[in-house]
CSV table of C-alpha atoms in Angstrom, one decimal:
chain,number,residue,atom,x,y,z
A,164,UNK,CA,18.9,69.4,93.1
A,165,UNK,CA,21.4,66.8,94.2
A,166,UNK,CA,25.0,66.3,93.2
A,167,UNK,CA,24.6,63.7,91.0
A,168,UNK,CA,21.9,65.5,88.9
A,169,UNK,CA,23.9,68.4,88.6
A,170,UNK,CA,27.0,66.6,87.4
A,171,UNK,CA,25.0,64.8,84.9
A,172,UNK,CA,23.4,68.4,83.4
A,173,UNK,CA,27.1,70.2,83.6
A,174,UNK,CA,28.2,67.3,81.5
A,175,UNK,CA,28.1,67.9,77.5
A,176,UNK,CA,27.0,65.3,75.4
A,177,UNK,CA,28.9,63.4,72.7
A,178,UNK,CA,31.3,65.2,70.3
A,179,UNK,CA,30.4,65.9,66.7
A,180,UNK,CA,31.7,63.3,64.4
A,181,UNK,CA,34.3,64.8,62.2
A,182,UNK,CA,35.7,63.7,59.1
A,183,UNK,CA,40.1,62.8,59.6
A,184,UNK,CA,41.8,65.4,57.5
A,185,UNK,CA,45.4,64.7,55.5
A,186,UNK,CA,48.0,66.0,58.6
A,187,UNK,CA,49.7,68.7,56.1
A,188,UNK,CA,46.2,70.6,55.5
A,189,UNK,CA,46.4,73.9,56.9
A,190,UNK,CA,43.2,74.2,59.0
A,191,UNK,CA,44.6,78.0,59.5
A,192,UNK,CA,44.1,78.9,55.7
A,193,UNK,CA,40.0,79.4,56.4
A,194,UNK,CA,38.5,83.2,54.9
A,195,UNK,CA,36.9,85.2,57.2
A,196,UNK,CA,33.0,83.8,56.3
A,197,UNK,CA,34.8,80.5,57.3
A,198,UNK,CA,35.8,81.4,60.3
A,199,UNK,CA,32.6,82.5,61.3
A,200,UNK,CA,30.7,79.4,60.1
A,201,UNK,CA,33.2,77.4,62.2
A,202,UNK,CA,32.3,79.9,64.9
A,203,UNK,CA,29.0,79.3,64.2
A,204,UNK,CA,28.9,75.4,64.0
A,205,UNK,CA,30.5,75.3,67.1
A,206,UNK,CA,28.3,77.0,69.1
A,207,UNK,CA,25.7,75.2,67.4
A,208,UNK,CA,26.8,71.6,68.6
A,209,UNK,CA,27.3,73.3,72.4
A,210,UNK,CA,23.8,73.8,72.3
A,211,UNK,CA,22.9,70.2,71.3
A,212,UNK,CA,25.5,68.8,73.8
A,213,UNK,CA,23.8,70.9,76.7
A,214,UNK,CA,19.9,70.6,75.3
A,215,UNK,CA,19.1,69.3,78.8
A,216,UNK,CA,21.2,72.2,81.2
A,217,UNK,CA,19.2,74.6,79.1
A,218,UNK,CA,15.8,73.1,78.9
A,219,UNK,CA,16.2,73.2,82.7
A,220,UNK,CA,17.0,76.8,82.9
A,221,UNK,CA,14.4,77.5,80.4
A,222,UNK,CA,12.2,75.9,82.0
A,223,UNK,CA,13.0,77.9,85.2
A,224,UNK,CA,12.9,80.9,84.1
A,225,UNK,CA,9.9,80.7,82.6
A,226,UNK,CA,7.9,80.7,86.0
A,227,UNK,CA,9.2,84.0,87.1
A,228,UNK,CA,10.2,87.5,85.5
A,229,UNK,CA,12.5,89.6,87.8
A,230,UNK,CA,12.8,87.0,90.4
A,231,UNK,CA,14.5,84.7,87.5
A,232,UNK,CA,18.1,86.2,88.7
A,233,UNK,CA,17.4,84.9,92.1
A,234,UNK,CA,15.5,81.8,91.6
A,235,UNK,CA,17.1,80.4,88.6
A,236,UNK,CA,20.6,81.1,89.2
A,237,UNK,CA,21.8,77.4,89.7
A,238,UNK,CA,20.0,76.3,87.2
A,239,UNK,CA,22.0,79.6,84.7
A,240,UNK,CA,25.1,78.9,86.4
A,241,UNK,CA,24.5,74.7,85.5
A,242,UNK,CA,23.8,75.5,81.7
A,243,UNK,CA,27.0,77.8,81.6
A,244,UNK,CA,29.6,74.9,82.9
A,245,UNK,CA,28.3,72.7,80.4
A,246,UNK,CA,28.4,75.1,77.7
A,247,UNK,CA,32.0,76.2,79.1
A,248,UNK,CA,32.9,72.3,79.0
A,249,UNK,CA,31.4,72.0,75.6
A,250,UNK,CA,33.5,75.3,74.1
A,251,UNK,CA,36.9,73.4,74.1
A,252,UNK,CA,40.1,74.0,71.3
A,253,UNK,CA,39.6,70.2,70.4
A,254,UNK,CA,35.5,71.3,69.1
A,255,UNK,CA,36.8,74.0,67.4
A,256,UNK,CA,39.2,71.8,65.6
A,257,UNK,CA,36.7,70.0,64.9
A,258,UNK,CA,34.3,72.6,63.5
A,259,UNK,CA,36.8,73.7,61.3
A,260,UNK,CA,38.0,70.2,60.2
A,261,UNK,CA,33.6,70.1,59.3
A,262,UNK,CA,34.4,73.5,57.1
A,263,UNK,CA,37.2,72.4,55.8
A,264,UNK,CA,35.9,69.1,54.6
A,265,UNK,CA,32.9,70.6,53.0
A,266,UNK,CA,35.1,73.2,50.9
A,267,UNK,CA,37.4,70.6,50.0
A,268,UNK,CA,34.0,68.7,48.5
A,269,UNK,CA,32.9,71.2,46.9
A,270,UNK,CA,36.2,71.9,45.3
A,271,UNK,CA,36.1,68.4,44.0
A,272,UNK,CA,32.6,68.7,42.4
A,273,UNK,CA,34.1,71.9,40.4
A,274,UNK,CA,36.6,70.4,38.9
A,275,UNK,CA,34.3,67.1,38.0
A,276,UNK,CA,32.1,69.2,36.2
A,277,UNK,CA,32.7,69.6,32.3
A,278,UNK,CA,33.5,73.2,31.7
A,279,UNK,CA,31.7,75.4,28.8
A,280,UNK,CA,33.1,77.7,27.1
A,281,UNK,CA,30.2,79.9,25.9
């Protein structure tokens, strides 16, 4: 695999759109269920960013069965940098400012809704 090839697979895709929160929201206030869906959401755009460094390595590895460690490790160590580059503060910013959003709209269509009272 040339150079250029394997700059292009190490290199993540575009970043997640996420929506501009107000500057004095605390993006630290999140539960613990939060924190893992932010976790979660994360890891889940990584994967999408690097689709193409792990279809490789998939790929790969699925000619051989022990001889995957030896055979495949360029293409392992390929999908790792990307997902590495991919795993940055500013994406989990962003993850979170995706939770935070959705709470926030989901606050707002509470209080919209008439309340009964039996």
């Amino acid at each position: 695999m040339d150079a250029a090839t394997k700059e292009r697979l190490m290199t993540p895709g575009p970043q997640a759109d996420a929506p501009k929160l107000a500057p004095n929201l605390q993006l630290s206030a999140l539960t613990r269920r939060e924190e893992n869906e932010v976790i979660d959401l994360r890891r889940k755009h990584a994967y999408t960013r690097c689709a193409d460094a792990m279809r490789h390595f998939s790929e790969c590895s699925s000619q051989y069965t022990i001889g995957v460690v030896w055979k495949c490790s360029e293409h392992k160590d390929i999908m790792n940098e990307c997902l590495r580059r991919a795993n940055t503060v500013d994406d989990m910013d962003r993850a979170r400012s995706i939770i935070v959003d959705r709470r926030l709209k989901n606050m707002e269509e509470k209080l919209s809704k008439p309340r009964k009272l039996f």
